[in-house]
Coordinates of C-alpha atoms and ligand atoms in Angstrom, one line a residue:
M1 CA 22.4 2.3 1.7
T2 CA 20.5 4.5 4.0
Y3 CA 17.2 3.5 5.2
A4 CA 14.7 5.5 6.8
F5 CA 13.7 2.8 8.8
Q6 CA 14.9 -0.8 9.2
A7 CA 13.7 -3.9 11.2
E8 CA 15.8 -7.1 11.5
G9 CA 14.6 -10.5 12.8
L10 CA 11.7 -9.2 14.6
V11 CA 10.0 -11.6 16.7
K12 CA 6.8 -11.1 18.8
R13 CA 4.7 -13.8 20.8
F14 CA 1.5 -13.1 22.4
G15 CA 1.1 -16.3 24.6
A16 CA 0.8 -19.3 22.2
T17 CA 0.5 -16.8 19.2
T18 CA 3.4 -16.1 17.1
A19 CA 2.4 -12.8 15.7
L20 CA 5.9 -12.1 14.1
A21 CA 8.2 -14.9 13.5
G22 CA 11.3 -13.1 12.5
I23 CA 10.5 -10.3 9.8
D24 CA 12.9 -7.7 8.1
L25 CA 11.4 -4.7 6.7
A26 CA 13.2 -1.7 5.4
A27 CA 12.5 1.5 3.1
R28 CA 14.8 3.8 1.7
A29 CA 14.2 7.5 2.4
G30 CA 11.7 9.2 0.5
T31 CA 9.8 6.0 -0.7
V32 CA 6.8 3.9 0.2
L33 CA 7.1 0.4 1.5
G34 CA 3.9 -1.6 1.2
V35 CA 3.4 -4.2 3.8
L36 CA 0.7 -6.5 2.1
G37 CA -0.9 -9.3 4.2
P38 CA -4.3 -10.9 5.2
N39 CA -5.9 -10.4 8.6
G40 CA -3.7 -11.3 11.5
A41 CA -0.6 -11.5 9.3
G42 CA 1.4 -9.4 11.8
K43 CA 1.1 -6.0 10.1
T44 CA -0.2 -3.9 13.0
T45 CA 2.2 -5.7 15.2
A46 CA 5.2 -4.5 13.2
V47 CA 4.0 -1.1 13.0
R48 CA 3.6 -0.9 16.7
I49 CA 7.1 -2.1 17.3
L50 CA 8.5 0.4 14.8
A51 CA 6.3 3.1 16.5
T52 CA 7.8 2.3 20.1
L53 CA 4.4 1.2 21.3
L54 CA 5.3 -2.5 21.6
R55 CA 8.6 -4.3 22.4
A56 CA 10.0 -7.0 20.2
D57 CA 11.0 -10.5 21.8
E58 CA 13.9 -10.7 19.4
G59 CA 15.3 -8.7 16.6
R60 CA 16.0 -4.9 16.4
A61 CA 14.6 -1.9 14.6
T62 CA 15.7 1.5 14.0
V63 CA 14.2 4.6 12.7
G64 CA 16.4 7.5 11.4
G65 CA 19.3 5.5 12.8
Y66 CA 17.8 5.5 16.3
D67 CA 17.1 2.3 18.0
V68 CA 13.0 2.0 18.8
V69 CA 14.0 0.8 22.4
R70 CA 17.0 2.5 23.6
D71 CA 16.3 5.9 21.7
A72 CA 12.4 5.6 21.7
A73 CA 12.1 9.4 22.5
K74 CA 14.1 10.5 19.4
V75 CA 12.3 8.0 17.3
R76 CA 8.9 9.4 18.5
R77 CA 9.9 12.7 17.2
L78 CA 10.4 11.4 13.7
I79 CA 7.4 9.5 13.3
G80 CA 3.8 10.0 12.5
L81 CA 1.4 7.3 13.2
T82 CA -2.2 6.7 11.9
G83 CA -4.4 3.8 11.4
Q84 CA -6.2 1.1 13.0
Y85 CA -6.5 2.7 16.4
A86 CA -7.9 6.1 16.2
S87 CA -6.1 8.8 17.8
V88 CA -9.1 11.1 17.3
D89 CA -11.1 12.4 20.4
E90 CA -14.8 12.3 19.2
D91 CA -16.1 15.0 21.6
L92 CA -13.5 17.4 20.4
T93 CA -13.7 19.5 17.1
G94 CA -11.2 18.7 14.3
Q95 CA -9.3 22.0 15.4
Q96 CA -9.3 21.1 19.0
N97 CA -8.0 17.6 18.2
L98 CA -5.0 18.9 16.3
E99 CA -4.3 21.5 18.8
L100 CA -4.3 19.1 21.4
I101 CA -1.7 16.9 19.6
G102 CA 0.5 20.0 19.0
S103 CA 0.5 20.6 22.9
L104 CA 1.4 17.0 23.4
L105 CA 4.3 17.5 21.2
D106 CA 5.3 20.6 23.1
L107 CA 4.5 23.1 20.3
R108 CA 3.8 26.7 21.6
R109 CA 0.1 27.5 21.7
K110 CA 0.2 29.8 18.9
D111 CA 2.1 27.3 16.8
S112 CA -0.5 24.4 17.6
R113 CA -3.1 26.8 16.4
S114 CA -1.8 27.8 13.1
R115 CA -0.3 24.3 12.3
A116 CA -4.1 22.9 13.1
K117 CA -5.6 25.4 10.7
E118 CA -3.0 24.7 8.0
L119 CA -3.7 21.0 8.2
L120 CA -7.3 21.4 8.2
E121 CA -7.1 23.4 5.2
Q122 CA -4.7 21.0 3.4
F123 CA -7.0 18.0 4.2
G124 CA -10.1 19.8 3.1
L125 CA -11.7 20.0 6.6
A126 CA -11.4 23.9 6.9
E127 CA -15.2 24.0 7.0
A128 CA -15.8 21.3 9.4
G129 CA -13.0 22.2 11.8
G130 CA -15.1 23.7 14.3
R131 CA -17.4 20.8 14.5
A132 CA -17.0 17.9 16.9
A133 CA -15.4 14.7 15.4
K134 CA -18.1 12.6 16.0
T135 CA -20.2 14.2 13.5
Y136 CA -17.6 13.7 10.8
S137 CA -18.2 11.0 8.0
G138 CA -16.0 8.0 7.8
G139 CA -13.6 9.6 5.1
M140 CA -13.4 13.0 6.9
R141 CA -12.4 11.1 10.1
R142 CA -9.7 9.3 8.1
R143 CA -8.4 12.4 6.8
L144 CA -8.5 14.1 10.4
D145 CA -6.5 11.0 11.5
L146 CA -4.0 11.5 8.7
A147 CA -3.8 15.2 9.6
A148 CA -3.1 14.2 13.2
S149 CA -0.1 12.2 12.4
L150 CA 1.3 15.3 10.7
V151 CA 1.2 17.7 13.3
G152 CA 4.8 17.2 14.3
R153 CA 6.1 17.3 10.8
P154 CA 7.2 13.8 11.0
S155 CA 9.8 12.3 8.2
V156 CA 8.5 8.8 8.7
I157 CA 4.9 7.9 8.5
Y158 CA 3.0 4.9 9.3
L159 CA -0.3 4.2 7.7
D160 CA -1.9 1.1 9.1
E161 CA -4.7 0.2 6.7
P162 CA -5.6 3.8 5.9
T163 CA -8.4 3.0 3.5
T164 CA -10.0 -0.1 5.1
G165 CA -13.7 0.3 4.9
L166 CA -13.8 3.5 2.6
D167 CA -15.6 3.6 -0.6
P168 CA -13.6 4.0 -3.8
V169 CA -13.9 7.7 -4.2
K170 CA -12.6 8.2 -0.7
R171 CA -9.8 5.9 -1.2
E172 CA -8.6 7.7 -4.1
D173 CA -8.8 10.8 -1.9
V174 CA -6.6 9.2 0.6
W175 CA -4.1 7.9 -2.1
N176 CA -3.8 11.2 -3.4
M177 CA -2.9 12.6 0.1
V178 CA -0.4 9.9 0.5
R179 CA 1.0 10.9 -2.7
S180 CA 1.4 14.7 -1.8
L181 CA 2.9 13.6 1.3
L182 CA 5.7 11.8 -0.6
D183 CA 6.2 15.1 -2.5
S184 CA 7.3 16.7 0.7
G185 CA 10.1 14.1 1.0
V186 CA 8.7 11.8 3.9
T187 CA 9.1 8.0 4.0
V188 CA 5.9 6.0 4.3
L189 CA 5.2 2.5 5.7
L190 CA 1.8 1.6 4.3
T191 CA 0.0 -1.5 5.6
T192 CA -2.8 -2.9 3.5
Q193 CA -4.8 -5.9 2.5
Y194 CA -5.6 -4.5 -0.8
L195 CA -3.2 -5.2 -3.8
D196 CA -4.4 -2.4 -5.9
E197 CA -3.5 -0.1 -3.1
A198 CA 0.0 -1.5 -2.7
D199 CA 0.3 -1.4 -6.5
A200 CA -0.7 2.2 -6.7
L201 CA 1.4 3.6 -4.0
A202 CA 4.3 1.4 -3.0
D203 CA 7.8 1.4 -4.4
E204 CA 8.4 -2.0 -2.9
I205 CA 6.3 -4.5 -1.2
S206 CA 6.9 -6.8 1.4
V207 CA 4.3 -9.6 1.3
I208 CA 3.8 -11.1 4.9
D209 CA 1.8 -14.2 6.0
H210 CA 1.7 -15.8 9.5
G211 CA 4.4 -13.4 10.7
S212 CA 7.0 -14.0 8.1
V213 CA 8.0 -12.1 4.9
I214 CA 7.2 -14.6 2.0
A215 CA 7.8 -12.2 -0.9
H216 CA 9.6 -8.8 -1.5
G217 CA 10.2 -6.7 -4.5
T218 CA 8.9 -3.8 -6.5
P219 CA 5.3 -4.4 -7.9
A220 CA 6.6 -5.3 -11.2
E221 CA 9.3 -7.7 -9.8
L222 CA 6.5 -9.6 -7.9
K223 CA 4.3 -9.9 -10.7
H224 CA 7.4 -11.1 -12.9
K225 CA 8.2 -13.6 -10.0
V226 CA 5.0 -15.4 -10.3
G227 CA 5.4 -15.4 -14.1
G228 CA 2.0 -16.0 -16.2
Q229 CA 2.3 -13.3 -18.7
T230 CA -0.3 -13.0 -21.4
I231 CA 0.0 -11.6 -25.0
V232 CA -3.0 -9.6 -26.0
V233 CA -3.6 -8.9 -29.9
R234 CA -6.4 -7.2 -31.7
P235 CA -5.9 -7.0 -35.5
S236 CA -7.1 -4.0 -37.3
D237 CA -8.9 -6.2 -39.7
P238 CA -11.3 -8.5 -37.9
G239 CA -11.2 -10.6 -41.3
R240 CA -7.8 -11.6 -40.3
L241 CA -8.6 -13.1 -36.8
D242 CA -8.1 -16.5 -38.1
E243 CA -4.5 -15.9 -39.5
V244 CA -3.6 -14.1 -36.2
D245 CA -5.1 -17.0 -34.3
R246 CA -2.7 -19.3 -36.2
L247 CA 0.5 -17.1 -35.7
L248 CA -0.3 -16.8 -31.9
R249 CA -0.7 -20.5 -31.4
E250 CA 2.5 -21.1 -33.4
T251 CA 4.7 -18.7 -31.5
T252 CA 3.5 -19.3 -28.0
G253 CA 2.7 -23.1 -28.2
H254 CA -0.4 -22.6 -26.4
E255 CA -4.1 -22.7 -27.3
T256 CA -5.6 -19.3 -27.7
E257 CA -8.6 -17.6 -26.2
S258 CA -10.9 -15.2 -27.8
S259 CA -12.9 -12.5 -26.1
G260 CA -15.3 -12.5 -29.0
R261 CA -14.7 -8.9 -29.7
G262 CA -11.8 -9.1 -32.0
V263 CA -9.3 -9.8 -29.4
L264 CA -7.1 -12.7 -29.0
T265 CA -5.0 -13.9 -26.0
A266 CA -2.5 -16.5 -25.2
P267 CA -0.1 -17.4 -22.4
A268 CA 3.6 -16.3 -23.1
D269 CA 6.2 -18.3 -21.3
D270 CA 9.1 -15.9 -22.0
D271 CA 9.5 -12.4 -23.4
R272 CA 11.0 -13.6 -26.7
V273 CA 7.6 -14.8 -27.7
F274 CA 6.5 -11.3 -28.0
T275 CA 9.2 -10.2 -30.2
T276 CA 8.7 -13.2 -32.4
L277 CA 5.1 -12.5 -32.7
V278 CA 5.7 -8.9 -33.8
R279 CA 7.9 -9.9 -36.5
R280 CA 5.7 -12.6 -37.8
L281 CA 2.6 -10.2 -37.8
D282 CA 4.8 -7.7 -39.7
E283 CA 5.9 -10.4 -42.3
A284 CA 2.4 -11.5 -42.9
G285 CA 1.4 -7.6 -43.4
I286 CA -1.3 -7.9 -40.5
G287 CA -1.9 -4.5 -38.8
V288 CA -2.9 -4.4 -35.1
I289 CA -4.9 -1.9 -33.0
E290 CA -3.7 -3.6 -30.0
L291 CA -0.7 -5.7 -29.1
S292 CA 0.6 -6.1 -25.6
L293 CA 2.3 -8.2 -22.9
R294 CA 0.2 -8.2 -19.8
L295 CA 1.9 -9.1 -16.4
P296 CA -0.5 -10.8 -13.8
S297 CA -2.3 -8.7 -11.7
L298 CA -1.1 -8.4 -7.9
D299 CA -4.4 -10.3 -6.9
E300 CA -3.1 -13.4 -8.9
V301 CA 0.5 -12.8 -7.4
F302 CA -1.1 -12.8 -4.0
F303 CA -3.1 -15.8 -4.4
T304 CA 0.0 -17.8 -5.9
L305 CA 2.2 -16.8 -2.8
T306 CA -0.4 -17.3 -0.1
G307 CA -2.8 -19.8 -1.5
A308 CA -5.5 -17.5 0.1
P309 CA -8.2 -15.9 -2.1
V310 CA -8.0 -12.1 -2.6
P311 CA -9.5 -10.1 0.3
H312 CA -12.3 -7.8 -1.0
Q313 CA -12.9 -4.2 -0.1
N314 CA -16.1 -4.6 1.6
A315 CA -15.1 -7.8 3.6
H316 CA -13.8 -5.6 6.2
D317 CA -16.0 -3.1 7.9
S318 CA -15.0 0.4 9.3
L319 CA -15.8 -0.5 12.8
E320 CA -12.4 -2.0 13.3
M321 CA -10.9 1.4 12.6
A322 CA -12.8 2.9 15.7
V323 CA -11.3 0.6 18.4
Ligands
ATP401 N1 -2.3 -7.7 22.1 C1 -2.5 -9.0 21.6 N2 -2.7 -10.1 22.4 C2 -2.8 -11.3 21.8 N3 -2.7 -11.6 20.6 C3 -2.5 -10.6 19.7 C4 -2.3 -9.2 20.2 N4 -2.1 -8.4 19.1 C5 -1.9 -9.1 18.0 N5 -2.2 -10.5 18.4 C6 -2.3 -11.5 17.4 O1 -1.1 -11.3 16.6 C7 -1.4 -12.0 15.2 C8 -1.1 -10.7 14.4 O2 -1.8 -9.6 14.6 P1 -1.7 -8.3 13.9 O3 -2.9 -7.4 14.5 O4 -0.3 -7.8 13.9 O5 -2.2 -8.7 12.3 P2 -2.7 -7.6 11.0 O6 -2.0 -8.1 10.1 O7 -2.5 -6.3 11.7 O8 -4.3 -7.9 10.9 P3 -5.3 -7.1 10.4 O9 -5.3 -7.0 9.0 O10 -6.7 -7.8 10.8 O11 -5.3 -5.8 11.0 C9 -2.9 -12.3 15.2 O12 -2.9 -13.7 15.3 C10 -3.3 -11.6 16.6 O13 -4.6 -12.3 17.0
MG402 MG1 -3.8 -4.7 11.6

C-alpha cells in the first residue's frame, strides 16, 4: 500500500514530559486522516515532526517516500502547513502575505502575484486582499492561513485544529474548503478536538491520548467498536405504541424508552435484533414511519475510549491560534 505520509514509532520527550510515546500515523494518498485527541495529547508535536520542524527522539517518518530528517528539503516541497502557529504577517495585506510565501518558495515574482490573486479569489478574500491582515476577522484570517499553505501547490496538507474557536457557520466554510481541496487530489492530515469535525471530514481516524494511539479506524468502525447501538421505531398509528413496545422489549431483551412523541427506542446488542424486529412488525401488520439502527455518536466513542468528557467548541478560545 502506498501512503502519502507514514510515521512509525515516533517518540518525543520534552524534559520530563513524554509528548509522543511511540505513535504510528499513516494516510493513503488522496484521503483525510483525522487525528483526534484532547489538549496536550501530542497532536501538534506529531504534525511538527511530519513537517520537518521538529526531530523525533525515536522512530521515523516519511512523506511521499522521503524521510523527514534525511530528505527534509524534498519533504518541504511536498507539504503545506496551517494551524496553531500563524504563518500570517499582521501588517502585510492578504495579497502581500501570499506573495511573500511565493518568493520564499522561489516562485518568479509574476507567478507569485498571480498565484496570490488566484488563491484570494478561491478563498473569498479577493475584496479584502488589499487590506492589512490585522483588520481581518477570525474566519478571514483562518482562510488566509489556509490559502498561505497552498501557495506551493502541496500534495500533502497538515491542518492543525483548523476550526478551533470558529463559530459554526465559519467552521462549515472551512470544512467545505477542505472538501474542495480533496477534489484536487491532495492528502490531508487534520488534527482536531471535535468529533463532529473528524466524523464529517476524515476517511480514517486515529484517536490519540497521552502520546499514544488508543484507537484507529473509519468513523463507522470506531462507532461499531464501542458498540451500543440503539433501535428507533415510530409506528404510523400511535394507537399501536403499546404493541410496538411489547415487541421491542421481546426482541431486544431490554427495557424501552419513550420520547413521548410516538417514538420508542431500545438498546440492540447485535445486528440480528433489527431484522427480527422488522419481521415481527410485519407479521403483526404494524406500519412504521421511522425504523432505524442508530450507532453511538463519536462523542460517546471518545468518552468510552479516553474516559474524558467531550471537549466543547467554545472551551477553547481563538487566542491560542495567534501564538
Ligand atoms: N516545546 C515544548 N516544550 C515543552 N513541552 C512541550 C513542548 N511542546 C509540547 N510540549 C508538551 O507536550 C505535550 C503534547 O503537546 P502538543 O502541543 O503536541 O499537544 P496537542 O495535542 O497539540 O494539544 P492542543 O490540543 O492543546 O493543541 C504537552 O504536554 C505539551 O505541554
Ligand atoms: Mg496542538
